[in-house]
Every structure is written in C-alpha cells, then in structure tokens.
mmCIF file with all atom_site columns, C-alpha atoms in Angstrom:
data_model
loop_
_atom_site.group_PDB
_atom_site.id
_atom_site.type_symbol
_atom_site.label_atom_id
_atom_site.label_alt_id
_atom_site.label_comp_id
_atom_site.label_asym_id
_atom_site.label_entity_id
_atom_site.label_seq_id
_atom_site.pdbx_PDB_ins_code
_atom_site.Cartn_x
_atom_site.Cartn_y
_atom_site.Cartn_z
_atom_site.occupancy
_atom_site.B_iso_or_equiv
_atom_site.pdbx_formal_charge
_atom_site.auth_seq_id
_atom_site.auth_comp_id
_atom_site.auth_asym_id
_atom_site.auth_atom_id
_atom_site.pdbx_PDB_model_num
ATOM 1   C CA . MET A 1 1   ? -31.971 -4.714  -4.514  1.00 0.00 ? 2   MET A CA 1
ATOM 2   C CA . THR A 1 2   ? -32.119 -1.098  -3.415  1.00 0.00 ? 3   THR A CA 1
ATOM 3   C CA . GLN A 1 3   ? -28.991 0.648   -2.277  1.00 0.00 ? 4   GLN A CA 1
ATOM 4   C CA . ASP A 1 4   ? -30.146 0.339   1.322   1.00 0.00 ? 5   ASP A CA 1
ATOM 5   C CA . ALA A 1 5   ? -30.516 -3.235  1.085   1.00 0.00 ? 6   ALA A CA 1
ATOM 6   C CA . ASP A 1 6   ? -27.273 -3.920  -0.887  1.00 0.00 ? 7   ASP A CA 1
ATOM 7   C CA . LEU A 1 7   ? -25.339 -2.109  2.317   1.00 0.00 ? 8   LEU A CA 1
ATOM 8   C CA . ASP A 1 8   ? -27.778 -3.880  4.407   1.00 0.00 ? 9   ASP A CA 1
ATOM 9   C CA . ALA A 1 9   ? -26.400 -7.282  3.154   1.00 0.00 ? 10  ALA A CA 1
ATOM 10  C CA . LEU A 1 10  ? -22.864 -6.074  3.172   1.00 0.00 ? 11  LEU A CA 1
ATOM 11  C CA . VAL A 1 11  ? -22.934 -5.186  6.604   1.00 0.00 ? 12  VAL A CA 1
ATOM 12  C CA . ARG A 1 12  ? -24.644 -8.545  7.742   1.00 0.00 ? 13  ARG A CA 1
ATOM 13  C CA . GLN A 1 13  ? -21.787 -10.350 5.407   1.00 0.00 ? 14  GLN A CA 1
ATOM 14  C CA . ARG A 1 14  ? -18.932 -8.205  7.051   1.00 0.00 ? 15  ARG A CA 1
ATOM 15  C CA . ILE A 1 15  ? -20.039 -9.053  10.682  1.00 0.00 ? 16  ILE A CA 1
ATOM 16  C CA . ARG A 1 16  ? -20.036 -12.793 9.740   1.00 0.00 ? 17  ARG A CA 1
ATOM 17  C CA . GLY A 1 17  ? -16.790 -12.348 7.866   1.00 0.00 ? 18  GLY A CA 1
ATOM 18  C CA . LEU A 1 18  ? -15.093 -11.030 10.574  1.00 0.00 ? 19  LEU A CA 1
ATOM 19  C CA . ARG A 1 19  ? -16.121 -13.482 13.393  1.00 0.00 ? 20  ARG A CA 1
ATOM 20  C CA . VAL A 1 20  ? -15.362 -16.641 11.333  1.00 0.00 ? 21  VAL A CA 1
ATOM 21  C CA . ALA A 1 21  ? -11.686 -14.695 10.234  1.00 0.00 ? 22  ALA A CA 1
ATOM 22  C CA . ARG A 1 22  ? -11.166 -14.984 13.973  1.00 0.00 ? 23  ARG A CA 1
ATOM 23  C CA . ASP A 1 23  ? -12.286 -18.591 14.488  1.00 0.00 ? 24  ASP A CA 1
ATOM 24  C CA . TRP A 1 24  ? -15.447 -17.510 16.632  1.00 0.00 ? 25  TRP A CA 1
ATOM 25  C CA . SER A 1 25  ? -18.772 -19.059 16.964  1.00 0.00 ? 26  SER A CA 1
ATOM 26  C CA . LEU A 1 26  ? -21.761 -17.273 17.333  1.00 0.00 ? 27  LEU A CA 1
ATOM 27  C CA . GLU A 1 27  ? -21.709 -17.819 21.393  1.00 0.00 ? 28  GLU A CA 1
ATOM 28  C CA . ASP A 1 28  ? -18.191 -16.206 21.309  1.00 0.00 ? 29  ASP A CA 1
ATOM 29  C CA . LEU A 1 29  ? -19.003 -12.990 19.744  1.00 0.00 ? 30  LEU A CA 1
ATOM 30  C CA . ALA A 1 30  ? -22.326 -12.869 21.691  1.00 0.00 ? 31  ALA A CA 1
ATOM 31  C CA . GLY A 1 31  ? -20.415 -13.007 25.170  1.00 0.00 ? 32  GLY A CA 1
ATOM 32  C CA . ARG A 1 32  ? -18.134 -10.098 23.886  1.00 0.00 ? 33  ARG A CA 1
ATOM 33  C CA . CYS A 1 33  ? -21.049 -7.772  22.658  1.00 0.00 ? 34  CYS A CA 1
ATOM 34  C CA . TYR A 1 34  ? -23.798 -8.921  25.180  1.00 0.00 ? 35  TYR A CA 1
ATOM 35  C CA . LEU A 1 35  ? -26.222 -10.202 22.645  1.00 0.00 ? 36  LEU A CA 1
ATOM 36  C CA . SER A 1 36  ? -27.807 -13.637 22.537  1.00 0.00 ? 37  SER A CA 1
ATOM 37  C CA . PRO A 1 37  ? -26.620 -15.944 19.916  1.00 0.00 ? 38  PRO A CA 1
ATOM 38  C CA . SER A 1 38  ? -29.916 -16.163 18.416  1.00 0.00 ? 39  SER A CA 1
ATOM 39  C CA . THR A 1 39  ? -30.249 -12.572 17.739  1.00 0.00 ? 40  THR A CA 1
ATOM 40  C CA . LEU A 1 40  ? -26.329 -12.713 16.128  1.00 0.00 ? 41  LEU A CA 1
ATOM 41  C CA . SER A 1 41  ? -27.557 -15.663 14.097  1.00 0.00 ? 42  SER A CA 1
ATOM 42  C CA . ARG A 1 42  ? -30.841 -13.728 12.701  1.00 0.00 ? 43  ARG A CA 1
ATOM 43  C CA . ILE A 1 43  ? -28.585 -10.375 12.247  1.00 0.00 ? 44  ILE A CA 1
ATOM 44  C CA . GLU A 1 44  ? -26.294 -12.249 10.227  1.00 0.00 ? 45  GLU A CA 1
ATOM 45  C CA . THR A 1 45  ? -28.608 -14.303 7.987   1.00 0.00 ? 46  THR A CA 1
ATOM 46  C CA . GLY A 1 46  ? -31.066 -11.134 7.300   1.00 0.00 ? 47  GLY A CA 1
ATOM 47  C CA . HIS A 1 47  ? -33.906 -12.596 9.520   1.00 0.00 ? 48  HIS A CA 1
ATOM 48  C CA . ARG A 1 48  ? -33.833 -9.516  12.325  1.00 0.00 ? 49  ARG A CA 1
ATOM 49  C CA . ARG A 1 49  ? -32.895 -5.872  11.555  1.00 0.00 ? 50  ARG A CA 1
ATOM 50  C CA . ILE A 1 50  ? -29.925 -4.358  12.606  1.00 0.00 ? 51  ILE A CA 1
ATOM 51  C CA . ALA A 1 51  ? -30.481 -1.658  15.190  1.00 0.00 ? 52  ALA A CA 1
ATOM 52  C CA . LEU A 1 52  ? -27.542 1.106   15.812  1.00 0.00 ? 53  LEU A CA 1
ATOM 53  C CA . ASP A 1 53  ? -27.111 0.121   19.250  1.00 0.00 ? 54  ASP A CA 1
ATOM 54  C CA . GLN A 1 54  ? -26.424 -3.557  18.303  1.00 0.00 ? 55  GLN A CA 1
ATOM 55  C CA . LEU A 1 55  ? -23.907 -2.413  15.595  1.00 0.00 ? 56  LEU A CA 1
ATOM 56  C CA . ALA A 1 56  ? -21.950 -0.362  18.060  1.00 0.00 ? 57  ALA A CA 1
ATOM 57  C CA . PRO A 1 57  ? -21.048 -3.209  20.221  1.00 0.00 ? 58  PRO A CA 1
ATOM 58  C CA . ILE A 1 58  ? -20.443 -5.683  17.432  1.00 0.00 ? 59  ILE A CA 1
ATOM 59  C CA . ALA A 1 59  ? -18.022 -3.625  15.894  1.00 0.00 ? 60  ALA A CA 1
ATOM 60  C CA . ARG A 1 60  ? -16.233 -3.310  19.187  1.00 0.00 ? 61  ARG A CA 1
ATOM 61  C CA . ALA A 1 61  ? -16.134 -6.830  19.559  1.00 0.00 ? 62  ALA A CA 1
ATOM 62  C CA . LEU A 1 62  ? -15.040 -7.556  16.000  1.00 0.00 ? 63  LEU A CA 1
ATOM 63  C CA . GLY A 1 63  ? -12.043 -4.918  16.543  1.00 0.00 ? 64  GLY A CA 1
ATOM 64  C CA . THR A 1 64  ? -13.167 -2.564  14.052  1.00 0.00 ? 65  THR A CA 1
ATOM 65  C CA . THR A 1 65  ? -15.241 0.841   14.074  1.00 0.00 ? 66  THR A CA 1
ATOM 66  C CA . LEU A 1 66  ? -18.624 1.687   13.309  1.00 0.00 ? 67  LEU A CA 1
ATOM 67  C CA . ASP A 1 67  ? -17.942 3.738   10.431  1.00 0.00 ? 68  ASP A CA 1
ATOM 68  C CA . GLN A 1 68  ? -15.817 0.762   8.860   1.00 0.00 ? 69  GLN A CA 1
ATOM 69  C CA . LEU A 1 69  ? -18.737 -1.555  9.168   1.00 0.00 ? 70  LEU A CA 1
ATOM 70  C CA . VAL A 1 70  ? -21.035 0.481   7.618   1.00 0.00 ? 71  VAL A CA 1
ATOM 71  C CA . GLU A 1 71  ? -19.270 1.890   4.640   1.00 0.00 ? 72  GLU A CA 1
ATOM 72  C CA . PRO A 1 72  ? -20.371 1.395   1.661   1.00 0.00 ? 73  PRO A CA 1
ATOM 73  C CA . ALA A 1 73  ? -18.542 -0.637  -0.881  1.00 0.00 ? 74  ALA A CA 1
ATOM 74  C CA . GLY A 1 74  ? -16.210 1.405   -2.856  1.00 0.00 ? 75  GLY A CA 1
ATOM 75  C CA . ASP A 1 75  ? -16.185 1.533   -6.586  1.00 0.00 ? 76  ASP A CA 1
ATOM 76  C CA . GLU A 1 76  ? -12.588 2.643   -6.900  1.00 0.00 ? 77  GLU A CA 1
ATOM 77  C CA . ASP A 1 77  ? -10.325 1.120   -9.725  1.00 0.00 ? 78  ASP A CA 1
ATOM 78  C CA . VAL A 1 78  ? -8.702  -1.671  -8.169  1.00 0.00 ? 79  VAL A CA 1
ATOM 79  C CA . VAL A 1 79  ? -6.022  -1.840  -10.981 1.00 0.00 ? 80  VAL A CA 1
ATOM 80  C CA . ILE A 1 80  ? -2.660  -0.223  -10.186 1.00 0.00 ? 81  ILE A CA 1
ATOM 81  C CA . ARG A 1 81  ? -1.465  1.436   -13.595 1.00 0.00 ? 82  ARG A CA 1
ATOM 82  C CA . PRO A 1 82  ? 2.214   1.893   -14.295 1.00 0.00 ? 83  PRO A CA 1
ATOM 83  C CA . HIS A 1 83  ? 3.730   5.633   -14.389 1.00 0.00 ? 84  HIS A CA 1
ATOM 84  C CA . ARG A 1 84  ? 6.604   5.679   -16.892 1.00 0.00 ? 85  ARG A CA 1
ATOM 85  C CA . ASP A 1 85  ? 9.793   7.968   -16.807 1.00 0.00 ? 86  ASP A CA 1
ATOM 86  C CA . GLU A 1 86  ? 11.716  6.956   -19.719 1.00 0.00 ? 87  GLU A CA 1
ATOM 87  C CA . ALA A 1 87  ? 14.651  9.506   -19.446 1.00 0.00 ? 88  ALA A CA 1
ATOM 88  C CA . ARG A 1 88  ? 15.523  7.740   -16.346 1.00 0.00 ? 89  ARG A CA 1
ATOM 89  C CA . GLY A 1 89  ? 14.763  4.027   -17.625 1.00 0.00 ? 90  GLY A CA 1
ATOM 90  C CA . GLN A 1 90  ? 12.012  3.836   -15.074 1.00 0.00 ? 91  GLN A CA 1
ATOM 91  C CA . THR A 1 91  ? 8.246   2.635   -14.679 1.00 0.00 ? 92  THR A CA 1
ATOM 92  C CA . THR A 1 92  ? 6.781   2.751   -11.280 1.00 0.00 ? 93  THR A CA 1
ATOM 93  C CA . TRP A 1 93  ? 3.617   1.230   -9.769  1.00 0.00 ? 94  TRP A CA 1
ATOM 94  C CA . ILE A 1 94  ? 2.547   2.878   -6.552  1.00 0.00 ? 95  ILE A CA 1
ATOM 95  C CA . LEU A 1 95  ? 1.478   0.243   -4.246  1.00 0.00 ? 96  LEU A CA 1
ATOM 96  C CA . ASN A 1 96  ? -0.482  1.865   -1.245  1.00 0.00 ? 97  ASN A CA 1
ATOM 97  C CA . ARG A 1 97  ? -3.396  4.445   -1.807  1.00 0.00 ? 98  ARG A CA 1
ATOM 98  C CA . ASP A 1 98  ? -3.126  5.427   1.784   1.00 0.00 ? 99  ASP A CA 1
ATOM 99  C CA . ARG A 1 99  ? -0.147  6.377   3.347   1.00 0.00 ? 100 ARG A CA 1
ATOM 100 C CA . GLY A 1 100 ? 0.759   5.542   6.713   1.00 0.00 ? 101 GLY A CA 1
ATOM 101 C CA . PRO A 1 101 ? 1.325   7.629   9.664   1.00 0.00 ? 102 PRO A CA 1
ATOM 102 C CA . GLN A 1 102 ? 4.899   8.790   8.492   1.00 0.00 ? 103 GLN A CA 1
ATOM 103 C CA . GLY A 1 103 ? 3.254   9.526   4.774   1.00 0.00 ? 104 GLY A CA 1
ATOM 104 C CA . VAL A 1 104 ? 5.679   6.653   3.489   1.00 0.00 ? 105 VAL A CA 1
ATOM 105 C CA . LEU A 1 105 ? 5.405   5.408   -0.056  1.00 0.00 ? 106 LEU A CA 1
ATOM 106 C CA . VAL A 1 106 ? 5.405   2.123   -1.035  1.00 0.00 ? 107 VAL A CA 1
ATOM 107 C CA . ALA A 1 107 ? 6.446   1.291   -4.798  1.00 0.00 ? 108 ALA A CA 1
ATOM 108 C CA . LYS A 1 108 ? 7.561   -1.412  -7.306  1.00 0.00 ? 109 LYS A CA 1
ATOM 109 C CA . VAL A 1 109 ? 10.060  -0.001  -9.810  1.00 0.00 ? 110 VAL A CA 1
ATOM 110 C CA . ARG A 1 110 ? 11.164  -1.521  -12.705 1.00 0.00 ? 111 ARG A CA 1
ATOM 111 C CA . LEU A 1 111 ? 14.618  -0.071  -13.989 1.00 0.00 ? 112 LEU A CA 1
ATOM 112 C CA . THR A 1 112 ? 15.786  -0.555  -17.561 1.00 0.00 ? 113 THR A CA 1
ATOM 113 C CA . PRO A 1 113 ? 19.190  0.437   -18.849 1.00 0.00 ? 114 PRO A CA 1
ATOM 114 C CA . VAL A 1 114 ? 18.776  4.034   -20.350 1.00 0.00 ? 115 VAL A CA 1
ATOM 115 C CA . PRO A 1 115 ? 19.816  4.006   -24.198 1.00 0.00 ? 116 PRO A CA 1
ATOM 116 C CA . GLY A 1 116 ? 23.271  5.618   -24.651 1.00 0.00 ? 117 GLY A CA 1
ATOM 117 C CA . GLY A 1 117 ? 24.004  4.399   -21.096 1.00 0.00 ? 118 GLY A CA 1
ATOM 118 C CA . ARG A 1 118 ? 24.383  6.285   -17.983 1.00 0.00 ? 119 ARG A CA 1
ATOM 119 C CA . PRO A 1 119 ? 27.870  4.503   -16.335 1.00 0.00 ? 120 PRO A CA 1
ATOM 120 C CA . ASP A 1 120 ? 27.946  7.008   -13.673 1.00 0.00 ? 121 ASP A CA 1
ATOM 121 C CA . GLY A 1 121 ? 24.368  5.862   -12.350 1.00 0.00 ? 122 GLY A CA 1
ATOM 122 C CA . GLY A 1 122 ? 22.865  9.256   -13.199 1.00 0.00 ? 123 GLY A CA 1
ATOM 123 C CA . GLU A 1 123 ? 22.661  12.430  -11.276 1.00 0.00 ? 124 GLU A CA 1
ATOM 124 C CA . LEU A 1 124 ? 23.789  12.107  -7.384  1.00 0.00 ? 125 LEU A CA 1
ATOM 125 C CA . ARG A 1 125 ? 20.883  13.189  -5.565  1.00 0.00 ? 126 ARG A CA 1
ATOM 126 C CA . VAL A 1 126 ? 20.634  14.403  -1.743  1.00 0.00 ? 127 VAL A CA 1
ATOM 127 C CA . HIS A 1 127 ? 17.423  14.736  0.375   1.00 0.00 ? 128 HIS A CA 1
ATOM 128 C CA . PRO A 1 128 ? 16.666  14.396  3.991   1.00 0.00 ? 129 PRO A CA 1
ATOM 129 C CA . GLY A 1 129 ? 15.659  10.841  5.535   1.00 0.00 ? 130 GLY A CA 1
ATOM 130 C CA . TRP A 1 130 ? 16.851  7.345   4.340   1.00 0.00 ? 131 TRP A CA 1
ATOM 131 C CA . ASP A 1 131 ? 15.845  5.240   1.420   1.00 0.00 ? 132 ASP A CA 1
ATOM 132 C CA . TRP A 1 132 ? 15.094  1.699   1.611   1.00 0.00 ? 133 TRP A CA 1
ATOM 133 C CA . PHE A 1 133 ? 14.936  -0.676  -1.201  1.00 0.00 ? 134 PHE A CA 1
ATOM 134 C CA . THR A 1 134 ? 14.934  -4.702  -2.208  1.00 0.00 ? 135 THR A CA 1
ATOM 135 C CA . VAL A 1 135 ? 15.682  -6.272  -5.447  1.00 0.00 ? 136 VAL A CA 1
ATOM 136 C CA . LEU A 1 136 ? 12.972  -8.290  -6.772  1.00 0.00 ? 137 LEU A CA 1
ATOM 137 C CA . SER A 1 137 ? 14.897  -9.409  -9.917  1.00 0.00 ? 138 SER A CA 1
ATOM 138 C CA . GLY A 1 138 ? 18.115  -8.229  -11.911 1.00 0.00 ? 139 GLY A CA 1
ATOM 139 C CA . THR A 1 139 ? 21.024  -6.456  -10.482 1.00 0.00 ? 140 THR A CA 1
ATOM 140 C CA . VAL A 1 140 ? 20.736  -2.555  -8.995  1.00 0.00 ? 141 VAL A CA 1
ATOM 141 C CA . ARG A 1 141 ? 23.957  -0.319  -9.114  1.00 0.00 ? 142 ARG A CA 1
ATOM 142 C CA . LEU A 1 142 ? 24.055  1.952   -6.522  1.00 0.00 ? 143 LEU A CA 1
ATOM 143 C CA . ARG A 1 143 ? 26.163  4.928   -5.783  1.00 0.00 ? 144 ARG A CA 1
ATOM 144 C CA . LEU A 1 144 ? 26.606  6.156   -2.577  1.00 0.00 ? 145 LEU A CA 1
ATOM 145 C CA . GLY A 1 145 ? 29.165  9.089   -2.949  1.00 0.00 ? 146 GLY A CA 1
ATOM 146 C CA . GLU A 1 146 ? 32.268  7.597   -4.299  1.00 0.00 ? 147 GLU A CA 1
ATOM 147 C CA . ARG A 1 147 ? 31.112  3.825   -3.433  1.00 0.00 ? 148 ARG A CA 1
ATOM 148 C CA . VAL A 1 148 ? 29.509  1.790   -6.035  1.00 0.00 ? 149 VAL A CA 1
ATOM 149 C CA . LEU A 1 149 ? 27.627  -1.228  -4.694  1.00 0.00 ? 150 LEU A CA 1
ATOM 150 C CA . LEU A 1 150 ? 26.066  -3.961  -6.667  1.00 0.00 ? 151 LEU A CA 1
ATOM 151 C CA . VAL A 1 151 ? 22.686  -4.937  -5.141  1.00 0.00 ? 152 VAL A CA 1
ATOM 152 C CA . GLN A 1 152 ? 21.401  -8.344  -6.230  1.00 0.00 ? 153 GLN A CA 1
ATOM 153 C CA . ALA A 1 153 ? 17.972  -10.012 -6.292  1.00 0.00 ? 154 ALA A CA 1
ATOM 154 C CA . GLY A 1 154 ? 17.066  -11.122 -2.774  1.00 0.00 ? 155 GLY A CA 1
ATOM 155 C CA . GLN A 1 155 ? 19.186  -8.207  -1.230  1.00 0.00 ? 156 GLN A CA 1
ATOM 156 C CA . ALA A 1 156 ? 18.146  -5.177  0.151   1.00 0.00 ? 157 ALA A CA 1
ATOM 157 C CA . ALA A 1 157 ? 19.966  -1.733  0.719   1.00 0.00 ? 158 ALA A CA 1
ATOM 158 C CA . GLU A 1 158 ? 18.992  0.902   3.247   1.00 0.00 ? 159 GLU A CA 1
ATOM 159 C CA . PHE A 1 159 ? 21.092  4.504   3.506   1.00 0.00 ? 160 PHE A CA 1
ATOM 160 C CA . SER A 1 160 ? 21.082  7.800   4.615   1.00 0.00 ? 161 SER A CA 1
ATOM 161 C CA . THR A 1 161 ? 19.933  9.921   1.937   1.00 0.00 ? 162 THR A CA 1
ATOM 162 C CA . MET A 1 162 ? 22.197  12.824  2.951   1.00 0.00 ? 163 MET A CA 1
ATOM 163 C CA . THR A 1 163 ? 24.801  10.869  1.266   1.00 0.00 ? 164 THR A CA 1
ATOM 164 C CA . PRO A 1 164 ? 24.642  12.057  -2.616  1.00 0.00 ? 165 PRO A CA 1
ATOM 165 C CA . HIS A 1 165 ? 23.280  8.791   -4.524  1.00 0.00 ? 166 HIS A CA 1
ATOM 166 C CA . ALA A 1 166 ? 21.999  7.481   -7.614  1.00 0.00 ? 167 ALA A CA 1
ATOM 167 C CA . PHE A 1 167 ? 20.995  3.847   -8.651  1.00 0.00 ? 168 PHE A CA 1
ATOM 168 C CA . GLU A 1 168 ? 20.012  2.467   -12.239 1.00 0.00 ? 169 GLU A CA 1
ATOM 169 C CA . ALA A 1 169 ? 19.641  -1.358  -13.440 1.00 0.00 ? 170 ALA A CA 1
ATOM 170 C CA . CYS A 1 170 ? 22.697  -2.926  -14.271 1.00 0.00 ? 171 CYS A CA 1
ATOM 171 C CA . ASP A 1 171 ? 23.156  -5.487  -17.088 1.00 0.00 ? 172 ASP A CA 1
ATOM 172 C CA . GLY A 1 172 ? 19.667  -5.947  -17.782 1.00 0.00 ? 173 GLY A CA 1
ATOM 173 C CA . PRO A 1 173 ? 16.301  -4.709  -16.260 1.00 0.00 ? 174 PRO A CA 1
ATOM 174 C CA . ALA A 1 174 ? 15.773  -4.998  -12.784 1.00 0.00 ? 175 ALA A CA 1
ATOM 175 C CA . GLU A 1 175 ? 12.619  -4.595  -10.391 1.00 0.00 ? 176 GLU A CA 1
ATOM 176 C CA . VAL A 1 176 ? 12.720  -3.392  -6.854  1.00 0.00 ? 177 VAL A CA 1
ATOM 177 C CA . LEU A 1 177 ? 10.432  -2.659  -4.055  1.00 0.00 ? 178 LEU A CA 1
ATOM 178 C CA . ALA A 1 178 ? 10.956  0.478   -2.324  1.00 0.00 ? 179 ALA A CA 1
ATOM 179 C CA . ILE A 1 179 ? 9.767   2.314   0.621   1.00 0.00 ? 180 ILE A CA 1
ATOM 180 C CA . LEU A 1 180 ? 10.347  6.132   0.349   1.00 0.00 ? 181 LEU A CA 1
ATOM 181 C CA . ASP A 1 181 ? 9.376   9.353   2.456   1.00 0.00 ? 182 ASP A CA 1
ATOM 182 C CA . ARG A 1 182 ? 7.863   12.247  0.956   1.00 0.00 ? 183 ARG A CA 1
ATOM 183 C CA . ASP A 1 183 ? 11.491  13.788  0.129   1.00 0.00 ? 184 ASP A CA 1
ATOM 184 C CA . GLY A 1 184 ? 12.608  10.479  -1.267  1.00 0.00 ? 185 GLY A CA 1
ATOM 185 C CA . GLU A 1 185 ? 9.357   10.443  -3.299  1.00 0.00 ? 186 GLU A CA 1
ATOM 186 C CA . ARG A 1 186 ? 10.018  14.010  -4.642  1.00 0.00 ? 187 ARG A CA 1
ATOM 187 C CA . SER A 1 187 ? 13.628  13.139  -5.420  1.00 0.00 ? 188 SER A CA 1
ATOM 188 C CA . HIS A 1 188 ? 12.988  9.730   -7.097  1.00 0.00 ? 189 HIS A CA 1
ATOM 189 C CA . MET A 1 189 ? 9.468   9.737   -8.441  1.00 0.00 ? 190 MET A CA 1
ATOM 190 C CA . HIS A 1 190 ? 9.032   12.685  -10.259 1.00 0.00 ? 191 HIS A CA 1
ATOM 191 C CA . PRO A 1 191 ? 9.946   13.067  -13.988 1.00 0.00 ? 192 PRO A CA 1
ATOM 192 C CA . SER A 1 192 ? 13.034  14.108  -14.734 1.00 0.00 ? 193 SER A CA 1
ATOM 193 C CA . PRO A 1 193 ? 13.680  17.566  -16.544 1.00 0.00 ? 194 PRO A CA 1
ATOM 194 C CA . ARG A 1 194 ? 13.944  15.766  -19.962 1.00 0.00 ? 195 ARG A CA 1
ATOM 195 C CA . ASP A 1 195 ? 10.399  13.757  -19.647 1.00 0.00 ? 196 ASP A CA 1
ATOM 196 C CA . PRO A 1 196 ? 7.602   16.105  -18.482 1.00 0.00 ? 197 PRO A CA 1
ATOM 197 C CA . GLY A 1 197 ? 5.290   13.170  -18.414 1.00 0.00 ? 198 GLY A CA 1
ATOM 198 C CA . PRO A 1 198 ? 3.549   11.680  -15.659 1.00 0.00 ? 199 PRO A CA 1
ATOM 199 C CA . ALA A 1 199 ? 5.401   9.950   -12.791 1.00 0.00 ? 200 ALA A CA 1
ATOM 200 C CA . GLY A 1 200 ? 4.686   7.631   -9.652  1.00 0.00 ? 201 GLY A CA 1
ATOM 201 C CA . SER A 1 201 ? 3.783   10.652  -7.340  1.00 0.00 ? 202 SER A CA 1
ATOM 202 C CA . THR A 1 202 ? 0.495   10.290  -5.563  1.00 0.00 ? 203 THR A CA 1
ATOM 203 C CA . THR A 1 203 ? 0.931   14.114  -4.357  1.00 0.00 ? 204 THR A CA 1
#
C-alpha cells in the first residue's frame, strides 16, 4: 500500500472505531453529520472516496478534530525508559509525553535506600507550589520541616512545597506515583550534584 492509501485506511478505521466506541449505529452518526447511512457505510468500508467536505462534519459529530482524524500514525517510541539518579536512590519513569495546561509532570518513581544511609531523608528542599504523591508499594519517609511522616502503600500525601521537605524509601524499596509542576520537577527530578547522569526531566 502507498502512504496515501495507508492514511486513507487509517482514517476509515478511526471513523468506524470512534463510532463503535460511542455505541452508535450508522444511522446514529448519519443523523449527526447530515450524511446518509449508506454513504457512511461506503466510507468506512473503503467503497467510496472520502471528501474533505464530508470529513469535517464527521469529525465534529464524533467529538474530534479534522487534524486528529487525518493525523498520520506516529512512529514514536512507545516504550517508557527509566532515568536513574543513583546518588538519590531514585529511578523515574515519565508517564505523560504531553503536559496538561498547567505543565504538570506525571511520574512513577522507585525509591531505594541509599548506601551509607540518609536517616535525615536527604537535603530539605523548598520551591513554589504543591507536591502530590501516592505510594504504590513500600513505605516512604516524608520530612516536612521538623515533622517526619511514614506514608505507606495505598496512602497519599499532598503538601505545600514552601515547607522544607524531603522523602526517601523507608526499610526497603518503595514506589510512588507523583504529580509535579515544573518547580517540583526541577527540584526532585533533576540529577543531584553528585550524579551528573540523566534524570527524569523532559525539559
């Protein structure tokens, strides 16, 4: 198949897939985009060429955009690779390629005790905003100023990051799912001064 034929087949598949996902019949979609059910059927099955003036109302009816409907299939790498910061005992997987409107970063972080121990939980950091994380496994020791809290699997923590804070694995490895704004990312995802290797930043 040519590249144009591949894209044509992909557009037809998207139209049918979006229609079926909404549990719509051909008649349901036809009524929303002012085409006949037979025309839609021929479009989906490849027995009719798709005209631009047909695609626009179909896209609107399906709750998508024309650009999204005709976007070529991406060949980007779908594997999320870890970024390690051994000095912090931290491995990070960045889960969102596209940031939301607030620029937040969603990351899975595996924390391991640092050789030699850091009973103080490491350097206390301060930055604007809020941090949020939920513990997937293990226990995380969270320091907030003079307070020390143990956050266990199934629990979550949210706090103002203007409070000096630090966190680390407690009594073995721990995994967390974290949501960070750009200030939180710079503070927690960049490599520590002792480890110039790659970190979890996407900037």
